[in-house]
mmCIF file of C-alpha atoms and ligand atoms in Angstrom:
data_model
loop_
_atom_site.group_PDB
_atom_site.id
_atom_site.type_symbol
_atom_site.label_atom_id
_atom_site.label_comp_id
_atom_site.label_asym_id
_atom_site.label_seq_id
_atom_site.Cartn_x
_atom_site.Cartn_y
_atom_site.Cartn_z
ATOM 1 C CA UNK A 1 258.078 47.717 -41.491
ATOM 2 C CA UNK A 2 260.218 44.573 -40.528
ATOM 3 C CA UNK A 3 256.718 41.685 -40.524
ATOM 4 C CA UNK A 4 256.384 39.994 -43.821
ATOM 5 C CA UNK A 5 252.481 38.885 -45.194
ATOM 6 C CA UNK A 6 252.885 35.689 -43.624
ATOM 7 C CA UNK A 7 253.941 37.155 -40.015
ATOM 8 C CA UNK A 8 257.474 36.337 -39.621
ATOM 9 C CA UNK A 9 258.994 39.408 -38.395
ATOM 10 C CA UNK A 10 262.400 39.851 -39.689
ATOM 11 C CA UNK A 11 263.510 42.485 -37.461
ATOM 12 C CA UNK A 12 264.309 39.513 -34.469
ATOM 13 C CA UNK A 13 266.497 37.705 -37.065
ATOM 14 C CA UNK A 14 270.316 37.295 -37.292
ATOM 15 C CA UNK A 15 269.969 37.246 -41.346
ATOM 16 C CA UNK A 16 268.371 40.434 -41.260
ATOM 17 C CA UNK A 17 270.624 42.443 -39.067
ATOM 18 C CA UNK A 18 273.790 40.852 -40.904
ATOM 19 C CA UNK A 19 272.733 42.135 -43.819
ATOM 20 C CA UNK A 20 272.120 38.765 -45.618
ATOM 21 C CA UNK A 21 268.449 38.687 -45.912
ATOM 22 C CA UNK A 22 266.358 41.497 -46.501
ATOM 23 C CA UNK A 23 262.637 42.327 -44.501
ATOM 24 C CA UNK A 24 259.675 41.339 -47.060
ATOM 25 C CA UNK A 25 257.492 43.567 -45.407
ATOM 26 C CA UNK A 26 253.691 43.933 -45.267
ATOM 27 C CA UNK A 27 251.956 43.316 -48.549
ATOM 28 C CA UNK A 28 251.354 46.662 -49.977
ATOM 29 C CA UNK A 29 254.532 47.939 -48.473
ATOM 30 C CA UNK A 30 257.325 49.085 -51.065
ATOM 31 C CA UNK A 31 259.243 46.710 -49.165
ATOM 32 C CA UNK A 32 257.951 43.229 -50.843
ATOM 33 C CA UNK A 33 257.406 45.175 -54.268
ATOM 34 C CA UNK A 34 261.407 45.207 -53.882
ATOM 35 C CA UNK A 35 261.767 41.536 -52.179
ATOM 36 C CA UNK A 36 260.132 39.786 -55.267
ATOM 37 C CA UNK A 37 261.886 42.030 -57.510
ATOM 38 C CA UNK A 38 264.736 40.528 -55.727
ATOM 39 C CA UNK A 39 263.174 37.255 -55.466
ATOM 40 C CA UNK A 40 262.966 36.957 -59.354
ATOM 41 C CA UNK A 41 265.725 38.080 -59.906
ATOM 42 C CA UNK A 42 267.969 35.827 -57.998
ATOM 43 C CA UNK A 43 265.467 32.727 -58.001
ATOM 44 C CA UNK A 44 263.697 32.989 -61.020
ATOM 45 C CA UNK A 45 260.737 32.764 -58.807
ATOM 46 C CA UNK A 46 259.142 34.625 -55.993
ATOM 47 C CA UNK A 47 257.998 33.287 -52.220
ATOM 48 C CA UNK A 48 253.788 32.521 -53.029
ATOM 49 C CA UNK A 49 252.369 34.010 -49.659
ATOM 50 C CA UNK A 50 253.991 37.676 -50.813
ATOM 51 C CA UNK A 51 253.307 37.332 -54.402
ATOM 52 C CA UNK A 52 249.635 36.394 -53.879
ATOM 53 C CA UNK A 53 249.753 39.223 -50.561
ATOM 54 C CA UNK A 54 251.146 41.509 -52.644
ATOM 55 C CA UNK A 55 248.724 41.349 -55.738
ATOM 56 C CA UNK A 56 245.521 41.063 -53.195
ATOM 57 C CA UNK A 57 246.851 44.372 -51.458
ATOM 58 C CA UNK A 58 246.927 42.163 -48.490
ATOM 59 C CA UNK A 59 249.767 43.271 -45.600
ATOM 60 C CA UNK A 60 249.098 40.240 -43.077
ATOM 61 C CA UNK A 61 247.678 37.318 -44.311
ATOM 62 C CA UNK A 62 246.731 36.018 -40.706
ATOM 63 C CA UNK A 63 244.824 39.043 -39.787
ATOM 64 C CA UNK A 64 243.884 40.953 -42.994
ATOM 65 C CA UNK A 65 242.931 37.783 -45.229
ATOM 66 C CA UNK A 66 239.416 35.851 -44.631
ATOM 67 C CA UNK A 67 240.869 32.775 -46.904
ATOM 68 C CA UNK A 68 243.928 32.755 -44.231
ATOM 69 C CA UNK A 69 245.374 29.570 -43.906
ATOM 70 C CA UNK A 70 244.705 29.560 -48.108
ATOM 71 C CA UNK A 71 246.451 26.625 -50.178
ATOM 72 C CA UNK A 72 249.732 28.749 -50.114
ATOM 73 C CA UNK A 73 250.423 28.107 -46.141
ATOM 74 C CA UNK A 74 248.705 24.322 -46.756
ATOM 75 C CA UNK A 75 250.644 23.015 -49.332
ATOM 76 C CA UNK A 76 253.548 23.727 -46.901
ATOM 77 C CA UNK A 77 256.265 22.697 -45.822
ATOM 78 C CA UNK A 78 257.165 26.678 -45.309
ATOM 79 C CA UNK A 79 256.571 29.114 -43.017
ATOM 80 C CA UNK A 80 254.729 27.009 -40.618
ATOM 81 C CA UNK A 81 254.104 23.130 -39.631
ATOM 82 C CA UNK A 82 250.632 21.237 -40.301
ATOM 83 C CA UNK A 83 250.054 21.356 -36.538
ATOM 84 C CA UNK A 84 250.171 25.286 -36.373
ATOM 85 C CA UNK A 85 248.038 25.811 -39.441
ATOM 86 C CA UNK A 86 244.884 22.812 -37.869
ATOM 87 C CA UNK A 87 245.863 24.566 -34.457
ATOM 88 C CA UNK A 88 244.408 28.241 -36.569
ATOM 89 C CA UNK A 89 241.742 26.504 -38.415
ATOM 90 C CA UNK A 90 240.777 25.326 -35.498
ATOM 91 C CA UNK A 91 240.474 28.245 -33.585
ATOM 92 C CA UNK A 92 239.237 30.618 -36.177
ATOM 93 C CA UNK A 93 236.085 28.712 -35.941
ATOM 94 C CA UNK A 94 235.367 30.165 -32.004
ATOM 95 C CA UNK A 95 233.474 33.494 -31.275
ATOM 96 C CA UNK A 96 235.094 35.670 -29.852
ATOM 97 C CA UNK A 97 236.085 35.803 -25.827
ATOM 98 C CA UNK A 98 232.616 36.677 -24.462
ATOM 99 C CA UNK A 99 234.041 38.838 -21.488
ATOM 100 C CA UNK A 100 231.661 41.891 -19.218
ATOM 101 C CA UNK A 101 233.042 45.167 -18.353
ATOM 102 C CA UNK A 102 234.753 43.795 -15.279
ATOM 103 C CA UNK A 103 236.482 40.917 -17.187
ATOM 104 C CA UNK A 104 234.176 37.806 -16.047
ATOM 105 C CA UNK A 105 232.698 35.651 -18.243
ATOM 106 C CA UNK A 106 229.460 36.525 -19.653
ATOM 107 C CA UNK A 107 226.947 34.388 -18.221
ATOM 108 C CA UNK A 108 223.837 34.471 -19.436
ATOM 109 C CA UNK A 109 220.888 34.502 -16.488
ATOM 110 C CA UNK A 110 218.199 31.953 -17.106
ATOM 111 C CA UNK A 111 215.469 34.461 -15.665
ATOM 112 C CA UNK A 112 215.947 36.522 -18.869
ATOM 113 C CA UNK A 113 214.947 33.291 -20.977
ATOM 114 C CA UNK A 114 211.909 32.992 -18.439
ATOM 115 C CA UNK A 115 211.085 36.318 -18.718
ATOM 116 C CA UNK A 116 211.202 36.023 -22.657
ATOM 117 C CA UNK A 117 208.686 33.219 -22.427
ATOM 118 C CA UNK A 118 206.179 34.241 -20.265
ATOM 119 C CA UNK A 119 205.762 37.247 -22.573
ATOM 120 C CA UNK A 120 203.453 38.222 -25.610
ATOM 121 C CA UNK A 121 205.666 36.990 -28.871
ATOM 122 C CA UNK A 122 203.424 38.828 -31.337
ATOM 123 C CA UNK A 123 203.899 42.480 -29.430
ATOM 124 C CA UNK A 124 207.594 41.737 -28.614
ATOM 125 C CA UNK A 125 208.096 40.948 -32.452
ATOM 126 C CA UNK A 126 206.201 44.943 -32.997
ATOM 127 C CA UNK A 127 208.549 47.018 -30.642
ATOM 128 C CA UNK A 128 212.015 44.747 -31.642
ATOM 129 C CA UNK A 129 211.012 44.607 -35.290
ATOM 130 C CA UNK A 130 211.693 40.763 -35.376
ATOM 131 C CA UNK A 131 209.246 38.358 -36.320
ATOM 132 C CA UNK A 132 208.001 35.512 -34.768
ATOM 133 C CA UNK A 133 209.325 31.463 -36.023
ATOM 134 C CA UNK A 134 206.479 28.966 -34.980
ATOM 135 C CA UNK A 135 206.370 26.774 -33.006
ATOM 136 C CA UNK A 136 208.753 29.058 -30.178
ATOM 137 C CA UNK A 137 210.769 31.073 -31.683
ATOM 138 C CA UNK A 138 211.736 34.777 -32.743
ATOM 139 C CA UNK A 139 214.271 35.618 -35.666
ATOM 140 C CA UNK A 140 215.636 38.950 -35.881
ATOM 141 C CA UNK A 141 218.401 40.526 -37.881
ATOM 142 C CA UNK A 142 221.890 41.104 -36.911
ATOM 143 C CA UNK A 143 224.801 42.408 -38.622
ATOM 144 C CA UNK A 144 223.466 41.565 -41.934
ATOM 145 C CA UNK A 145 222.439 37.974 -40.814
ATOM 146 C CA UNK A 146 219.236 36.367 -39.548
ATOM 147 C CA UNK A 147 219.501 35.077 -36.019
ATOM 148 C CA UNK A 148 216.516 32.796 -34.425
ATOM 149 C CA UNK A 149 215.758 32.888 -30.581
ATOM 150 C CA UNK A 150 215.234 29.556 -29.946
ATOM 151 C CA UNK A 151 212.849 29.788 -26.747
ATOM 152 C CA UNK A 152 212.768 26.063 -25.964
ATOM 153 C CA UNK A 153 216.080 25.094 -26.479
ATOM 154 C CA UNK A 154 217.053 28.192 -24.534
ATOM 155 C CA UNK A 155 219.537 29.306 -27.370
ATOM 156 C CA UNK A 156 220.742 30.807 -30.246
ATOM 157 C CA UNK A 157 220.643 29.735 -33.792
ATOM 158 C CA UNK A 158 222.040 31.445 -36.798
ATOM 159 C CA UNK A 159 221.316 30.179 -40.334
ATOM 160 C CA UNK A 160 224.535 28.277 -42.297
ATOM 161 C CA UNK A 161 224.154 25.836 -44.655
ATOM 162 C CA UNK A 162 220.279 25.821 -45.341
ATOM 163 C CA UNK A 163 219.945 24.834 -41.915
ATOM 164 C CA UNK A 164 219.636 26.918 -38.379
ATOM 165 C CA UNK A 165 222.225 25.827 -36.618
ATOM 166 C CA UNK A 166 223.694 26.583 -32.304
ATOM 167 C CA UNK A 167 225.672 28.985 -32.254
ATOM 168 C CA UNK A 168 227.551 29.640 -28.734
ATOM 169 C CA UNK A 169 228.013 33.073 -27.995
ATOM 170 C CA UNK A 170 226.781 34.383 -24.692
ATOM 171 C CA UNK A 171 227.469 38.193 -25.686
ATOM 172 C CA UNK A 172 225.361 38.016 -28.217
ATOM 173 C CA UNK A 173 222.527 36.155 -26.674
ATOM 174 C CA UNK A 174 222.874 38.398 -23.653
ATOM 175 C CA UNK A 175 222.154 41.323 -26.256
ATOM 176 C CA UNK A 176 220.073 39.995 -27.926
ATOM 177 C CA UNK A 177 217.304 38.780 -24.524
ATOM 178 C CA UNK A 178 217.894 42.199 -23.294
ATOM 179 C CA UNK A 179 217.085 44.524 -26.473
ATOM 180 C CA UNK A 180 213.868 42.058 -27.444
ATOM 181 C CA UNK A 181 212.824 42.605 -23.240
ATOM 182 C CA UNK A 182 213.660 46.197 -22.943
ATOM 183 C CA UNK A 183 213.064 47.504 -26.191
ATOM 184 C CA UNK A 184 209.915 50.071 -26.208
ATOM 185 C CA UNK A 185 207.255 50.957 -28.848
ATOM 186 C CA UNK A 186 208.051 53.628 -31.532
ATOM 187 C CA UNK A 187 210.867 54.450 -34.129
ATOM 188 C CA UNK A 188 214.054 55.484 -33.550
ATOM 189 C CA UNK A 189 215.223 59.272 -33.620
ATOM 190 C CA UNK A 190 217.486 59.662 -36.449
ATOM 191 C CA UNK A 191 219.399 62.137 -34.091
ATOM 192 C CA UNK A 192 223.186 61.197 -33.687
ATOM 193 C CA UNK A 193 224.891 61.586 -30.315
ATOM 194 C CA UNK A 194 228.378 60.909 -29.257
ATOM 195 C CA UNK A 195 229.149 58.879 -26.150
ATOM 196 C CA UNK A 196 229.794 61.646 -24.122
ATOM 197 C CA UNK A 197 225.945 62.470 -24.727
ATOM 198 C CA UNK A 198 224.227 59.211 -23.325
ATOM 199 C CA UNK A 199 222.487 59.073 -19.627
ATOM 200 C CA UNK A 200 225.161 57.324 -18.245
ATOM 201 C CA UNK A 201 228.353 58.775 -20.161
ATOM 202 C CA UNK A 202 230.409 58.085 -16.997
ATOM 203 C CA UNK A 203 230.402 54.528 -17.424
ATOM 204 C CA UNK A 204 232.261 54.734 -20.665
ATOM 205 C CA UNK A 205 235.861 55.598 -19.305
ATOM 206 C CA UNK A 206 238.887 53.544 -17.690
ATOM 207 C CA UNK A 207 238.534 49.624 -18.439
ATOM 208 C CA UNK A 208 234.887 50.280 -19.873
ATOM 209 C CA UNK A 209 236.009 51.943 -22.750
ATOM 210 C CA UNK A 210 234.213 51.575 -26.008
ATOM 211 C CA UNK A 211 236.282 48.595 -28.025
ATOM 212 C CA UNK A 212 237.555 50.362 -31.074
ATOM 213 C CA UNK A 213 241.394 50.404 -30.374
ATOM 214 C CA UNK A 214 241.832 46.892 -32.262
ATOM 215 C CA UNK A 215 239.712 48.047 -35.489
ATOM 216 C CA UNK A 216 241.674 51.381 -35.543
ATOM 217 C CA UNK A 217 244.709 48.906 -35.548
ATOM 218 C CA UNK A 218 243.333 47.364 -38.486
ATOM 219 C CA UNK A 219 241.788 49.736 -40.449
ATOM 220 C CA UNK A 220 243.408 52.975 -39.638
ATOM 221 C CA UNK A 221 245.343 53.061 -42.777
ATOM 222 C CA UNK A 222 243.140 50.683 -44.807
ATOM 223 C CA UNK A 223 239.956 52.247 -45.682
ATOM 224 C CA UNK A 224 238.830 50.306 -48.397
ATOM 225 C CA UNK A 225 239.454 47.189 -46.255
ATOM 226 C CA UNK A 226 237.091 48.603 -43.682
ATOM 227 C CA UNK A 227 234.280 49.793 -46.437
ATOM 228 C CA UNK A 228 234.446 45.882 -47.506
ATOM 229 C CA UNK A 229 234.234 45.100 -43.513
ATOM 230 C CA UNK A 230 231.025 47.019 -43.251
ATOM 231 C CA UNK A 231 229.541 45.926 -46.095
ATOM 232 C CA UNK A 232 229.718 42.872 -45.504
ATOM 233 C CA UNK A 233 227.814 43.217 -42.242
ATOM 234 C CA UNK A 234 225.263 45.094 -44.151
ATOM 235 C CA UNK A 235 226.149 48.743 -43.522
ATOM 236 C CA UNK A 236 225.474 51.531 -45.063
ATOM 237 C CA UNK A 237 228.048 54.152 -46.301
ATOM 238 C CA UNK A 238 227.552 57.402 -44.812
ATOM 239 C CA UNK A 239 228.799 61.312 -45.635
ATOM 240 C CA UNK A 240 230.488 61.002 -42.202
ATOM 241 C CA UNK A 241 234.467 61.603 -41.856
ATOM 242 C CA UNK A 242 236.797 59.970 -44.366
ATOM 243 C CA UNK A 243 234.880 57.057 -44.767
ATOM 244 C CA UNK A 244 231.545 56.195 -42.168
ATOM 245 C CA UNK A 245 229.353 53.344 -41.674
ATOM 246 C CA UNK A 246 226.179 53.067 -40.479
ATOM 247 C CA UNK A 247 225.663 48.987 -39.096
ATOM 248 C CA UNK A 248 222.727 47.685 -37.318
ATOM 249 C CA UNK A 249 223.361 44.912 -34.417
ATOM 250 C CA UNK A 250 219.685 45.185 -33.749
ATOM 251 C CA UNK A 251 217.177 46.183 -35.595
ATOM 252 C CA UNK A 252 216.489 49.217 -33.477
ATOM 253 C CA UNK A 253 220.414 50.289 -32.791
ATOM 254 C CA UNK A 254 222.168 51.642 -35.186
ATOM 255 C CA UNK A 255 226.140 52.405 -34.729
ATOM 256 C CA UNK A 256 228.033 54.393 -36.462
ATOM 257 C CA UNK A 257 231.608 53.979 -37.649
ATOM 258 C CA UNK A 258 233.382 57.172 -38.572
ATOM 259 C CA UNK A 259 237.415 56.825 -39.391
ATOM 260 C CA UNK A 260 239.815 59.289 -40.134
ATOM 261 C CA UNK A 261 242.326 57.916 -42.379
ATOM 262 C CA UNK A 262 245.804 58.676 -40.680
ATOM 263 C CA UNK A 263 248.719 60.952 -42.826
ATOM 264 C CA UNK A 264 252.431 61.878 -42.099
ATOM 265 C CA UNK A 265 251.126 64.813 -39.876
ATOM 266 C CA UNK A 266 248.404 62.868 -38.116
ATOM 267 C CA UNK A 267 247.496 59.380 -36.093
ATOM 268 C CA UNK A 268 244.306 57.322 -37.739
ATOM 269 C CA UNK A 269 241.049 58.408 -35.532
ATOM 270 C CA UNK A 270 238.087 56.376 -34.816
ATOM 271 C CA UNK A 271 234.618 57.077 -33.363
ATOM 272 C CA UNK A 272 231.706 55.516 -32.846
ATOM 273 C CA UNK A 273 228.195 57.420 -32.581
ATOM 274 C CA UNK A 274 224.519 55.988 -31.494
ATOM 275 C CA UNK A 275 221.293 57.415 -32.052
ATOM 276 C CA UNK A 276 219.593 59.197 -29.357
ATOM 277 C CA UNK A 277 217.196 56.271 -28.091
ATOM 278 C CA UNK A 278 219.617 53.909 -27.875
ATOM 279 C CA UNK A 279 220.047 54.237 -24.042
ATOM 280 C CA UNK A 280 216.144 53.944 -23.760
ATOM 281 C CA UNK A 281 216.518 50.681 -24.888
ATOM 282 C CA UNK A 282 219.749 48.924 -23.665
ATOM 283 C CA UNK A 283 221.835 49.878 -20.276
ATOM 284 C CA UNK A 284 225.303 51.274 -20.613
ATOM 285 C CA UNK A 285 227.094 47.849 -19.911
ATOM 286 C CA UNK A 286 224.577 46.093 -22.831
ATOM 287 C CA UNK A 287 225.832 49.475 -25.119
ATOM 288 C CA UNK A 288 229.288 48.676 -24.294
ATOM 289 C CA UNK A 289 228.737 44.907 -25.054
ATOM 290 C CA UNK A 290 227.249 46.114 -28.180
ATOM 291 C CA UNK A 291 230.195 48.116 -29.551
ATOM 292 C CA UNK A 292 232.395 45.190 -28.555
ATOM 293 C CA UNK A 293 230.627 42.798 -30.608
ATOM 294 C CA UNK A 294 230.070 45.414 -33.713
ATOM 295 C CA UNK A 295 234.275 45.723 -33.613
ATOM 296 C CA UNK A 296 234.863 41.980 -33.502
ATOM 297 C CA UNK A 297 232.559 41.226 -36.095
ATOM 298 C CA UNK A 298 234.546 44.076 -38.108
ATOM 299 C CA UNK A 299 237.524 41.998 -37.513
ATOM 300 C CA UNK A 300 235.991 38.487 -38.574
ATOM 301 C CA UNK A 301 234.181 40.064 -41.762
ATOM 302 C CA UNK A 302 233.152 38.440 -44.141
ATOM 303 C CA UNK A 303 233.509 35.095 -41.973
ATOM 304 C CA UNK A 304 231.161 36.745 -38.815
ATOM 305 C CA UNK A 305 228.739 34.297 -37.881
ATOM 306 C CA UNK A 306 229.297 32.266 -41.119
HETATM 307 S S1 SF4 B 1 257.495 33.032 -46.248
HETATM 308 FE FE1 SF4 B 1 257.316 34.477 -47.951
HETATM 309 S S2 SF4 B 1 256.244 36.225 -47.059
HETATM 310 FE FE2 SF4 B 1 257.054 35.032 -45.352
HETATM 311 S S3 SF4 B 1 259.053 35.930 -44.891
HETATM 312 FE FE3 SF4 B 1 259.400 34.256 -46.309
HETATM 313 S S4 SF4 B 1 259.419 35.200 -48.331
HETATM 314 FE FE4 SF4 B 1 258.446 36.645 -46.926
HETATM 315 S S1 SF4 B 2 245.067 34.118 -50.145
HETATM 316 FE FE1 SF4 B 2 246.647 33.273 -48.777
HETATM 317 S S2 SF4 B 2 248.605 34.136 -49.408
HETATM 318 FE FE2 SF4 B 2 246.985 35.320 -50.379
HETATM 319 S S3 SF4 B 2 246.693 37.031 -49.015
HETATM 320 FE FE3 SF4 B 2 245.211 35.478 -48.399
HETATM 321 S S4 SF4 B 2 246.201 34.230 -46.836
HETATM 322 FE FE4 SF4 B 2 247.800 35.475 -47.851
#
């Protein structure tokens, strides 16, 4: 493995393939256990980033660390500039790309906010299992966090800082109006299907395949990195493959996460299951949109929505 903690791959460098530098490798490889070895040895010190990498059990800092860019990339002046690190900070803060299963924007119909308001709060609050906010709005729980349907302002609000405070991200809001208007009376059915076992199954294939490629990516050799993930969205361990999760987006749809941790003999294997209601209450592009926003928020944990 040729990409050190901080990202700088050494197999495109001239020092590596003449033999004067070796690779540091991702955190927990053997590879930096040997580099600060060698580091101490010859330096009397060792490079921060992969000692700190290293101990945390850390292999990238920019995509496995939620402190990434930490005091060791700040203090500088190596690996990268001031510009690069505010250009990260920077964009760390944005939701994700908010794209639909054709790759448009997500746009967000005003009719749905219309809709919202010209219905009953107090029975929408009994089938969603939200509750209502006086004067106009409705909070409901997502992912472990409290989110608040502001119906005059037409947007979303999640709580930071004592205070609620706008959040922009249209898949989520799209979700959200769509389970509180579609969402029917009763409990869910405990019974766990696969998507090959929802109404419209078809849907799920080519470019609208369920999103899980990029958490396999991350997690697939990395369980306790993804049990830390889901807990910190609020799931729920369950007796389910290697390691499974059980993580509510909505009060009323459950996922679940099931990986297979990957060997010498075999690849890393991810699923995702529903429970059996779950197409009574959202359409198969709002259950795709789901799953897409359950595996970026695995990717941003702890820092989703925060
Ligand atoms: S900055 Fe540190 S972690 Fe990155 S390549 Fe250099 S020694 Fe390795
Ligand atoms: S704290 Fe900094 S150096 Fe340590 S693993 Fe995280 S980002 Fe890397």
């Amino acid at each position: 493995m040729p990409t050190g903690p901080c990202g700088i791959n050494c197999d495109v460098c001239r020092l590596k393939l003449l033999g004067i530098c070796s690779s540091c490798g991702p955190g927990r490889s053997v590879e930096a256990e040997k580099k600060l070895d060698a580091q101490i040895r010859i330096f009397g010190g060792s490079c921060p980033v992969l000692a700190c990498a290293h101990e945390s059990r850390v292999d990238y800092c920019l995509r496995d660390c939620g402190h990434f860019p930490c005091r060791h990339f700040e203090s500088g002046p190596y690996p990268f500039s001031e510009a690069y690190i505010r250009m990260q900070k920077r964009r760390r803060k944005d939701a994700p790309v908010s794209r639909d299963p054709s790759g448009k924007d997500v746009n967000v119909p005003q009719e749905y906010w219309q809709e919202l308001n010209n219905r009953n709060i107090d029975e929408i609050c009994e089938k969603a299992m939200a509750r209502a906010c006086p004067p106009e709005g409705i909070v409901l729980s997502f992912l472990g966090r409290e989110i608040l349907l502001d119906r005059q302002g037409k947007c979303l609000k999640s709580f930071k800082n004592d205070k609620w405070s706008k959040i922009e991200y249209p898949m989520i809001e799209l979700l959200v109006l769509v389970y509180l208007l579609n969402v029917g009376h009763g409990p869910i059915s405990n019974e766990i299907v696969g998507v090959h076992e929802l109404k419209d199954s078809h849907f799920f294939q080519g470019p609208h395949e369920l999103k899980v490629k990029p958490v396999l990516d991350r997690f697939g050799n990395d369980p306790e990195a993804f049990r830390e993930a889901a807990e910190a969205l609020g799931g729920e361990e369950r007796d389910m493959a290697d390691i499974a999760y059980r993580l509510f987006p909505l009060p009323k749809v459950p996922l679940f996460y099931l990986l297979w941790v990957g060997d010498e003999e075999f690849e890393p294997r991810l699923s995702v299951l529903f429970d059996r209601t779950v197409d009574r209450f959202l359409s198969a592009d709002a259950v795709w949109g789901v799953v897409n926003v359950v595996s970026d928020a695995l990717l941003m944990a702890p820092n989703f929505l925060r």
